[in-house]
Amino acid sequence: MSEKEQPTTMERILQEITAISRRTEGMDASISSLTLETKSMRSDIASFQSRMTGLEHRMGTLETHVATIQDRDQDLLYLQSKITDLEDRSRRDNIHLFGIPENEEGPDVQAFLSSVLPKLTSLTFDPPLESQRAHRVGPKCSDGASRPRPIIACLLRHTQTCQLLQVARNHAPFRIDKYEICITVDYSKDTNERRKAFLALRPRLRQLEMKYGLFDPARMWVTKNGVSKDFYNPRT
């Protein structure tokens, strides 16, 4: 290149300024793009924070509902406990008799019980034993070989009920001819189920040579080597 064709100092400066300007424009474009991306990210973050706030609010609401449900469950358990207790109390003068042959009682179940219970238990009742009502439980089976239906009776005097049940616990079973007769307490369905859970443990307790006793309403005492433990079966 001849000296005339070579760019002057001013031209070189202008060329450099032009190149810098172009690079600056590129940087401005990149900055603008980054700014847009940053705004978009901020928008996304704000949306995410909003959703998190909504989720936290829902979680708080759910926790409140769960606590309310748990409180209601506790209330229901308490009410169920009170209802069962009231039902058991209403049955405290009832007795169940198992094993009495069908038709043995004749047409008057109450008169039959007033006559046969003192003989079975060797108890003398003064005044005489009376019941408010008495009847067989369940439908009559046509098969004569079937187990006889139990008799349920509501005795008139609570002291006589206690006497009968005490003798039944200590001396049962009783006998009429060749038949074994058992007398038991009349519990509610809920209490019976809780007592059955304890009764299922008896074979294992015998195997371990442990003494045991089942008491009202659903409580078991277990004793071994002079050490006793009281177990209570709560409602579930």
PDB file of C-alpha atoms in Angstrom:
ATOM      1  CA  MET A   1       0.000   0.000   0.000  1.00  0.00           C
ATOM      2  CA  SER A   2       1.330   3.426  -0.914  1.00  0.00           C
ATOM      3  CA  GLU A   3       1.652   6.172   1.640  1.00  0.00           C
ATOM      4  CA  LYS A   4      -1.354   7.911   0.074  1.00  0.00           C
ATOM      5  CA  GLU A   5      -3.517   4.809   0.507  1.00  0.00           C
ATOM      6  CA  GLN A   6      -2.601   4.304   4.146  1.00  0.00           C
ATOM      7  CA  PRO A   7      -5.345   5.610   6.537  1.00  0.00           C
ATOM      8  CA  THR A   8      -4.533   8.684   8.462  1.00  0.00           C
ATOM      9  CA  THR A   9      -4.430   8.741  12.249  1.00  0.00           C
ATOM     10  CA  MET A  10      -7.846  10.357  12.328  1.00  0.00           C
ATOM     11  CA  GLU A  11      -9.303   7.685  10.115  1.00  0.00           C
ATOM     12  CA  ARG A  12      -7.856   4.935  12.319  1.00  0.00           C
ATOM     13  CA  ILE A  13      -9.334   6.548  15.369  1.00  0.00           C
ATOM     14  CA  LEU A  14     -12.687   6.762  13.617  1.00  0.00           C
ATOM     15  CA  GLN A  15     -12.422   3.101  12.636  1.00  0.00           C
ATOM     16  CA  GLU A  16     -11.662   2.100  16.213  1.00  0.00           C
ATOM     17  CA  ILE A  17     -14.510   4.233  17.538  1.00  0.00           C
ATOM     18  CA  THR A  18     -16.833   2.604  15.006  1.00  0.00           C
ATOM     19  CA  ALA A  19     -15.690  -0.885  16.074  1.00  0.00           C
ATOM     20  CA  ILE A  20     -16.133   0.025  19.755  1.00  0.00           C
ATOM     21  CA  SER A  21     -19.591   1.417  18.981  1.00  0.00           C
ATOM     22  CA  ARG A  22     -20.578  -1.810  17.265  1.00  0.00           C
ATOM     23  CA  ARG A  23     -19.297  -3.885  20.194  1.00  0.00           C
ATOM     24  CA  THR A  24     -21.170  -1.588  22.563  1.00  0.00           C
ATOM     25  CA  GLU A  25     -24.365  -2.048  20.573  1.00  0.00           C
ATOM     26  CA  GLY A  26     -23.864  -5.810  20.852  1.00  0.00           C
ATOM     27  CA  MET A  27     -23.353  -5.473  24.563  1.00  0.00           C
ATOM     28  CA  ASP A  28     -26.429  -3.268  24.853  1.00  0.00           C
ATOM     29  CA  ALA A  29     -28.414  -5.935  23.049  1.00  0.00           C
ATOM     30  CA  SER A  30     -27.031  -8.600  25.386  1.00  0.00           C
ATOM     31  CA  ILE A  31     -27.788  -6.445  28.426  1.00  0.00           C
ATOM     32  CA  SER A  32     -31.324  -5.848  27.148  1.00  0.00           C
ATOM     33  CA  SER A  33     -31.749  -9.575  26.664  1.00  0.00           C
ATOM     34  CA  LEU A  34     -30.392 -10.272  30.177  1.00  0.00           C
ATOM     35  CA  THR A  35     -32.670  -7.591  31.579  1.00  0.00           C
ATOM     36  CA  LEU A  36     -35.693  -9.259  29.939  1.00  0.00           C
ATOM     37  CA  GLU A  37     -34.585 -12.647  31.220  1.00  0.00           C
ATOM     38  CA  THR A  38     -34.089 -11.204  34.707  1.00  0.00           C
ATOM     39  CA  LYS A  39     -37.595  -9.695  34.616  1.00  0.00           C
ATOM     40  CA  SER A  40     -38.986 -13.038  33.477  1.00  0.00           C
ATOM     41  CA  MET A  41     -37.115 -14.820  36.286  1.00  0.00           C
ATOM     42  CA  ARG A  42     -38.390 -12.293  38.801  1.00  0.00           C
ATOM     43  CA  SER A  43     -41.906 -12.857  37.512  1.00  0.00           C
ATOM     44  CA  ASP A  44     -41.436 -16.628  37.806  1.00  0.00           C
ATOM     45  CA  ILE A  45     -40.029 -16.243  41.323  1.00  0.00           C
ATOM     46  CA  ALA A  46     -42.951 -14.029  42.314  1.00  0.00           C
ATOM     47  CA  SER A  47     -45.381 -16.581  40.860  1.00  0.00           C
ATOM     48  CA  PHE A  48     -43.598 -19.389  42.706  1.00  0.00           C
ATOM     49  CA  GLN A  49     -43.659 -17.424  45.960  1.00  0.00           C
ATOM     50  CA  SER A  50     -47.365 -16.760  45.445  1.00  0.00           C
ATOM     51  CA  ARG A  51     -48.021 -20.466  44.904  1.00  0.00           C
ATOM     52  CA  MET A  52     -45.920 -21.343  47.978  1.00  0.00           C
ATOM     53  CA  THR A  53     -47.932 -18.872  50.018  1.00  0.00           C
ATOM     54  CA  GLY A  54     -51.122 -20.485  48.719  1.00  0.00           C
ATOM     55  CA  LEU A  55     -49.789 -23.954  49.589  1.00  0.00           C
ATOM     56  CA  GLU A  56     -48.781 -22.799  53.071  1.00  0.00           C
ATOM     57  CA  HIS A  57     -52.263 -21.405  53.561  1.00  0.00           C
ATOM     58  CA  ARG A  58     -53.805 -24.683  52.400  1.00  0.00           C
ATOM     59  CA  MET A  59     -51.475 -26.661  54.669  1.00  0.00           C
ATOM     60  CA  GLY A  60     -52.500 -24.480  57.578  1.00  0.00           C
ATOM     61  CA  THR A  61     -56.159 -25.063  56.708  1.00  0.00           C
ATOM     62  CA  LEU A  62     -55.577 -28.829  56.426  1.00  0.00           C
ATOM     63  CA  GLU A  63     -53.774 -28.905  59.785  1.00  0.00           C
ATOM     64  CA  THR A  64     -56.710 -27.076  61.332  1.00  0.00           C
ATOM     65  CA  HIS A  65     -59.145 -29.582  59.785  1.00  0.00           C
ATOM     66  CA  VAL A  66     -57.040 -32.535  60.976  1.00  0.00           C
ATOM     67  CA  ALA A  67     -56.924 -31.108  64.502  1.00  0.00           C
ATOM     68  CA  THR A  68     -60.696 -30.598  64.379  1.00  0.00           C
ATOM     69  CA  ILE A  69     -61.236 -34.180  63.182  1.00  0.00           C
ATOM     70  CA  GLN A  70     -58.956 -35.509  65.948  1.00  0.00           C
ATOM     71  CA  ASP A  71     -60.905 -33.504  68.520  1.00  0.00           C
ATOM     72  CA  ARG A  72     -64.140 -34.903  67.115  1.00  0.00           C
ATOM     73  CA  ASP A  73     -62.724 -38.444  67.243  1.00  0.00           C
ATOM     74  CA  GLN A  74     -61.849 -37.929  70.897  1.00  0.00           C
ATOM     75  CA  ASP A  75     -65.338 -36.588  71.543  1.00  0.00           C
ATOM     76  CA  LEU A  76     -66.877 -39.576  69.745  1.00  0.00           C
ATOM     77  CA  LEU A  77     -64.761 -42.010  71.772  1.00  0.00           C
ATOM     78  CA  TYR A  78     -65.817 -40.260  74.964  1.00  0.00           C
ATOM     79  CA  LEU A  79     -69.491 -40.338  73.948  1.00  0.00           C
ATOM     80  CA  GLN A  80     -69.186 -44.013  72.946  1.00  0.00           C
ATOM     81  CA  SER A  81     -67.647 -44.723  76.336  1.00  0.00           C
ATOM     82  CA  LYS A  82     -70.504 -42.961  78.108  1.00  0.00           C
ATOM     83  CA  ILE A  83     -73.138 -44.748  76.012  1.00  0.00           C
ATOM     84  CA  THR A  84     -71.535 -48.141  76.687  1.00  0.00           C
ATOM     85  CA  ASP A  85     -71.328 -47.363  80.392  1.00  0.00           C
ATOM     86  CA  LEU A  86     -74.993 -46.350  80.469  1.00  0.00           C
ATOM     87  CA  GLU A  87     -75.979 -49.479  78.557  1.00  0.00           C
ATOM     88  CA  ASP A  88     -74.002 -51.704  80.923  1.00  0.00           C
ATOM     89  CA  ARG A  89     -75.624 -49.986  83.895  1.00  0.00           C
ATOM     90  CA  SER A  90     -79.073 -50.506  82.403  1.00  0.00           C
ATOM     91  CA  ARG A  91     -78.272 -54.242  82.117  1.00  0.00           C
ATOM     92  CA  ARG A  92     -76.819 -54.690  85.605  1.00  0.00           C
ATOM     93  CA  ASP A  93     -79.901 -56.562  86.849  1.00  0.00           C
ATOM     94  CA  ASN A  94     -79.905 -58.862  83.809  1.00  0.00           C
ATOM     95  CA  ILE A  95     -78.539 -62.397  83.846  1.00  0.00           C
ATOM     96  CA  HIS A  96     -77.909 -64.845  81.010  1.00  0.00           C
ATOM     97  CA  LEU A  97     -78.600 -68.547  81.514  1.00  0.00           C
ATOM     98  CA  PHE A  98     -76.991 -70.998  79.094  1.00  0.00           C
ATOM     99  CA  GLY A  99     -77.699 -74.711  78.731  1.00  0.00           C
ATOM    100  CA  ILE A 100     -81.294 -74.942  79.919  1.00  0.00           C
ATOM    101  CA  PRO A 101     -83.005 -77.389  77.524  1.00  0.00           C
ATOM    102  CA  GLU A 102     -85.636 -76.009  75.180  1.00  0.00           C
ATOM    103  CA  ASN A 103     -89.183 -76.096  76.594  1.00  0.00           C
ATOM    104  CA  GLU A 104     -87.845 -76.981  80.056  1.00  0.00           C
ATOM    105  CA  GLU A 105     -89.190 -73.656  81.333  1.00  0.00           C
ATOM    106  CA  GLY A 106     -92.755 -74.331  80.257  1.00  0.00           C
ATOM    107  CA  PRO A 107     -95.185 -71.505  79.435  1.00  0.00           C
ATOM    108  CA  ASP A 108     -94.083 -69.197  82.306  1.00  0.00           C
ATOM    109  CA  VAL A 109     -90.345 -68.433  82.156  1.00  0.00           C
ATOM    110  CA  GLN A 110     -90.453 -66.100  85.174  1.00  0.00           C
ATOM    111  CA  ALA A 111     -92.119 -68.686  87.426  1.00  0.00           C
ATOM    112  CA  PHE A 112     -89.643 -71.328  86.222  1.00  0.00           C
ATOM    113  CA  LEU A 113     -86.642 -69.171  87.133  1.00  0.00           C
ATOM    114  CA  SER A 114     -88.086 -68.254  90.532  1.00  0.00           C
ATOM    115  CA  SER A 115     -88.349 -71.974  91.241  1.00  0.00           C
ATOM    116  CA  VAL A 116     -85.197 -73.394  89.642  1.00  0.00           C
ATOM    117  CA  LEU A 117     -82.550 -70.733  90.444  1.00  0.00           C
ATOM    118  CA  PRO A 118     -82.647 -71.242  94.242  1.00  0.00           C
ATOM    119  CA  LYS A 119     -82.282 -75.005  93.673  1.00  0.00           C
ATOM    120  CA  LEU A 120     -79.407 -74.603  91.230  1.00  0.00           C
ATOM    121  CA  THR A 121     -77.425 -72.207  93.422  1.00  0.00           C
ATOM    122  CA  SER A 122     -78.496 -73.512  96.873  1.00  0.00           C
ATOM    123  CA  LEU A 123     -79.383 -69.929  97.793  1.00  0.00           C
ATOM    124  CA  THR A 124     -82.274 -68.917 100.026  1.00  0.00           C
ATOM    125  CA  PHE A 125     -83.917 -65.697  98.927  1.00  0.00           C
ATOM    126  CA  ASP A 126     -85.984 -63.594 101.292  1.00  0.00           C
ATOM    127  CA  PRO A 127     -88.113 -62.102  99.819  1.00  0.00           C
ATOM    128  CA  PRO A 128     -88.530 -64.759  97.108  1.00  0.00           C
ATOM    129  CA  LEU A 129     -86.631 -64.367  93.861  1.00  0.00           C
ATOM    130  CA  GLU A 130     -88.645 -62.407  91.282  1.00  0.00           C
ATOM    131  CA  SER A 131     -87.931 -61.204  87.759  1.00  0.00           C
ATOM    132  CA  GLN A 132     -89.402 -58.267  85.865  1.00  0.00           C
ATOM    133  CA  ARG A 133     -89.166 -60.116  82.551  1.00  0.00           C
ATOM    134  CA  ALA A 134     -87.562 -63.245  81.142  1.00  0.00           C
ATOM    135  CA  HIS A 135     -87.437 -64.853  77.713  1.00  0.00           C
ATOM    136  CA  ARG A 136     -85.393 -66.948  75.315  1.00  0.00           C
ATOM    137  CA  VAL A 137     -82.997 -65.085  73.006  1.00  0.00           C
ATOM    138  CA  GLY A 138     -82.974 -65.724  69.261  1.00  0.00           C
ATOM    139  CA  PRO A 139     -85.119 -67.765  66.868  1.00  0.00           C
ATOM    140  CA  LYS A 140     -86.086 -71.287  67.823  1.00  0.00           C
ATOM    141  CA  CYS A 141     -84.203 -74.001  65.933  1.00  0.00           C
ATOM    142  CA  SER A 142     -86.195 -76.831  64.377  1.00  0.00           C
ATOM    143  CA  ASP A 143     -83.228 -79.182  64.837  1.00  0.00           C
ATOM    144  CA  GLY A 144     -83.611 -80.827  68.214  1.00  0.00           C
ATOM    145  CA  ALA A 145     -79.866 -81.535  68.423  1.00  0.00           C
ATOM    146  CA  SER A 146     -79.009 -77.835  68.289  1.00  0.00           C
ATOM    147  CA  ARG A 147     -77.769 -76.028  71.359  1.00  0.00           C
ATOM    148  CA  PRO A 148     -80.673 -74.572  73.377  1.00  0.00           C
ATOM    149  CA  ARG A 149     -81.207 -70.844  73.158  1.00  0.00           C
ATOM    150  CA  PRO A 150     -80.039 -68.816  76.166  1.00  0.00           C
ATOM    151  CA  ILE A 151     -82.529 -67.267  78.556  1.00  0.00           C
ATOM    152  CA  ILE A 152     -82.155 -63.630  79.552  1.00  0.00           C
ATOM    153  CA  ALA A 153     -83.880 -62.397  82.696  1.00  0.00           C
ATOM    154  CA  CYS A 154     -84.119 -59.013  84.393  1.00  0.00           C
ATOM    155  CA  LEU A 155     -84.335 -59.631  88.130  1.00  0.00           C
ATOM    156  CA  LEU A 156     -86.413 -57.395  90.350  1.00  0.00           C
ATOM    157  CA  ARG A 157     -83.853 -56.875  93.126  1.00  0.00           C
ATOM    158  CA  HIS A 158     -80.236 -55.915  92.491  1.00  0.00           C
ATOM    159  CA  THR A 159     -78.960 -57.570  95.687  1.00  0.00           C
ATOM    160  CA  GLN A 160     -80.347 -60.902  94.490  1.00  0.00           C
ATOM    161  CA  THR A 161     -78.661 -60.424  91.116  1.00  0.00           C
ATOM    162  CA  CYS A 162     -75.336 -59.887  92.887  1.00  0.00           C
ATOM    163  CA  GLN A 163     -75.871 -62.999  95.024  1.00  0.00           C
ATOM    164  CA  LEU A 164     -76.571 -65.157  91.987  1.00  0.00           C
ATOM    165  CA  LEU A 165     -73.609 -63.882  89.998  1.00  0.00           C
ATOM    166  CA  GLN A 166     -71.240 -64.289  92.957  1.00  0.00           C
ATOM    167  CA  VAL A 167     -72.253 -67.927  93.401  1.00  0.00           C
ATOM    168  CA  ALA A 168     -72.080 -68.464  89.622  1.00  0.00           C
ATOM    169  CA  ARG A 169     -68.484 -67.167  89.508  1.00  0.00           C
ATOM    170  CA  ASN A 170     -67.391 -69.450  92.370  1.00  0.00           C
ATOM    171  CA  HIS A 171     -69.372 -72.640  91.740  1.00  0.00           C
ATOM    172  CA  ALA A 172     -70.448 -72.807  88.084  1.00  0.00           C
ATOM    173  CA  PRO A 173     -71.369 -74.778  86.118  1.00  0.00           C
ATOM    174  CA  PHE A 174     -74.616 -75.964  87.703  1.00  0.00           C
ATOM    175  CA  ARG A 175     -76.615 -78.988  86.621  1.00  0.00           C
ATOM    176  CA  ILE A 176     -80.165 -79.904  85.673  1.00  0.00           C
ATOM    177  CA  ASP A 177     -80.175 -83.669  85.179  1.00  0.00           C
ATOM    178  CA  LYS A 178     -77.361 -84.222  82.647  1.00  0.00           C
ATOM    179  CA  TYR A 179     -77.276 -80.619  81.442  1.00  0.00           C
ATOM    180  CA  GLU A 180     -74.654 -78.063  82.521  1.00  0.00           C
ATOM    181  CA  ILE A 181     -76.070 -74.614  83.261  1.00  0.00           C
ATOM    182  CA  CYS A 182     -74.028 -71.413  83.279  1.00  0.00           C
ATOM    183  CA  ILE A 183     -75.142 -68.029  84.615  1.00  0.00           C
ATOM    184  CA  THR A 184     -73.350 -64.908  83.353  1.00  0.00           C
ATOM    185  CA  VAL A 185     -73.619 -61.143  83.376  1.00  0.00           C
ATOM    186  CA  ASP A 186     -75.451 -59.441  80.528  1.00  0.00           C
ATOM    187  CA  TYR A 187     -72.978 -56.943  79.042  1.00  0.00           C
ATOM    188  CA  SER A 188     -73.338 -54.589  76.094  1.00  0.00           C
ATOM    189  CA  LYS A 189     -71.921 -55.663  72.730  1.00  0.00           C
ATOM    190  CA  ASP A 190     -68.965 -53.282  73.057  1.00  0.00           C
ATOM    191  CA  THR A 191     -68.004 -54.597  76.498  1.00  0.00           C
ATOM    192  CA  ASN A 192     -68.408 -58.216  75.393  1.00  0.00           C
ATOM    193  CA  GLU A 193     -66.024 -57.674  72.484  1.00  0.00           C
ATOM    194  CA  ARG A 194     -63.402 -56.154  74.785  1.00  0.00           C
ATOM    195  CA  ARG A 195     -63.749 -59.037  77.239  1.00  0.00           C
ATOM    196  CA  LYS A 196     -63.411 -61.607  74.437  1.00  0.00           C
ATOM    197  CA  ALA A 197     -60.060 -60.064  73.505  1.00  0.00           C
ATOM    198  CA  PHE A 198     -58.842 -60.978  77.009  1.00  0.00           C
ATOM    199  CA  LEU A 199     -60.387 -64.441  76.934  1.00  0.00           C
ATOM    200  CA  ALA A 200     -58.332 -65.261  73.850  1.00  0.00           C
ATOM    201  CA  LEU A 201     -55.209 -64.934  76.033  1.00  0.00           C
ATOM    202  CA  ARG A 202     -56.202 -67.688  78.475  1.00  0.00           C
ATOM    203  CA  PRO A 203     -54.425 -70.617  76.731  1.00  0.00           C
ATOM    204  CA  ARG A 204     -51.160 -68.680  76.654  1.00  0.00           C
ATOM    205  CA  LEU A 205     -51.509 -67.635  80.304  1.00  0.00           C
ATOM    206  CA  ARG A 206     -52.093 -71.251  81.334  1.00  0.00           C
ATOM    207  CA  GLN A 207     -49.025 -72.289  79.337  1.00  0.00           C
ATOM    208  CA  LEU A 208     -46.973 -69.708  81.238  1.00  0.00           C
ATOM    209  CA  GLU A 209     -48.477 -70.931  84.547  1.00  0.00           C
ATOM    210  CA  MET A 210     -49.838 -67.486  85.317  1.00  0.00           C
ATOM    211  CA  LYS A 211     -52.922 -66.924  87.424  1.00  0.00           C
ATOM    212  CA  TYR A 212     -55.499 -64.556  85.993  1.00  0.00           C
ATOM    213  CA  GLY A 213     -58.922 -63.125  86.610  1.00  0.00           C
ATOM    214  CA  LEU A 214     -61.358 -61.170  84.462  1.00  0.00           C
ATOM    215  CA  PHE A 215     -63.252 -58.410  86.246  1.00  0.00           C
ATOM    216  CA  ASP A 216     -65.943 -55.885  85.393  1.00  0.00           C
ATOM    217  CA  PRO A 217     -66.226 -54.434  82.897  1.00  0.00           C
ATOM    218  CA  ALA A 218     -63.128 -55.332  80.822  1.00  0.00           C
ATOM    219  CA  ARG A 219     -60.192 -55.600  83.183  1.00  0.00           C
ATOM    220  CA  MET A 220     -57.802 -58.504  83.704  1.00  0.00           C
ATOM    221  CA  TRP A 221     -55.503 -59.278  86.616  1.00  0.00           C
ATOM    222  CA  VAL A 222     -52.462 -61.425  85.895  1.00  0.00           C
ATOM    223  CA  THR A 223     -50.303 -62.804  88.723  1.00  0.00           C
ATOM    224  CA  LYS A 224     -47.034 -64.735  88.772  1.00  0.00           C
ATOM    225  CA  ASN A 225     -44.559 -65.251  91.609  1.00  0.00           C
ATOM    226  CA  GLY A 226     -46.546 -62.910  93.799  1.00  0.00           C
ATOM    227  CA  VAL A 227     -46.379 -60.032  91.300  1.00  0.00           C
ATOM    228  CA  SER A 228     -49.697 -58.781  89.932  1.00  0.00           C
ATOM    229  CA  LYS A 229     -50.441 -56.620  86.939  1.00  0.00           C
ATOM    230  CA  ASP A 230     -53.707 -54.952  86.045  1.00  0.00           C
ATOM    231  CA  PHE A 231     -54.631 -54.708  82.354  1.00  0.00           C
ATOM    232  CA  TYR A 232     -57.483 -52.601  81.058  1.00  0.00           C
ATOM    233  CA  ASN A 233     -58.873 -53.074  77.557  1.00  0.00           C
ATOM    234  CA  PRO A 234     -59.902 -49.615  76.274  1.00  0.00           C
ATOM    235  CA  ARG A 235     -62.361 -48.854  73.520  1.00  0.00           C
ATOM    236  CA  THR A 236     -60.836 -48.463  70.072  1.00  0.00           C
TER     237      THR A 236
END
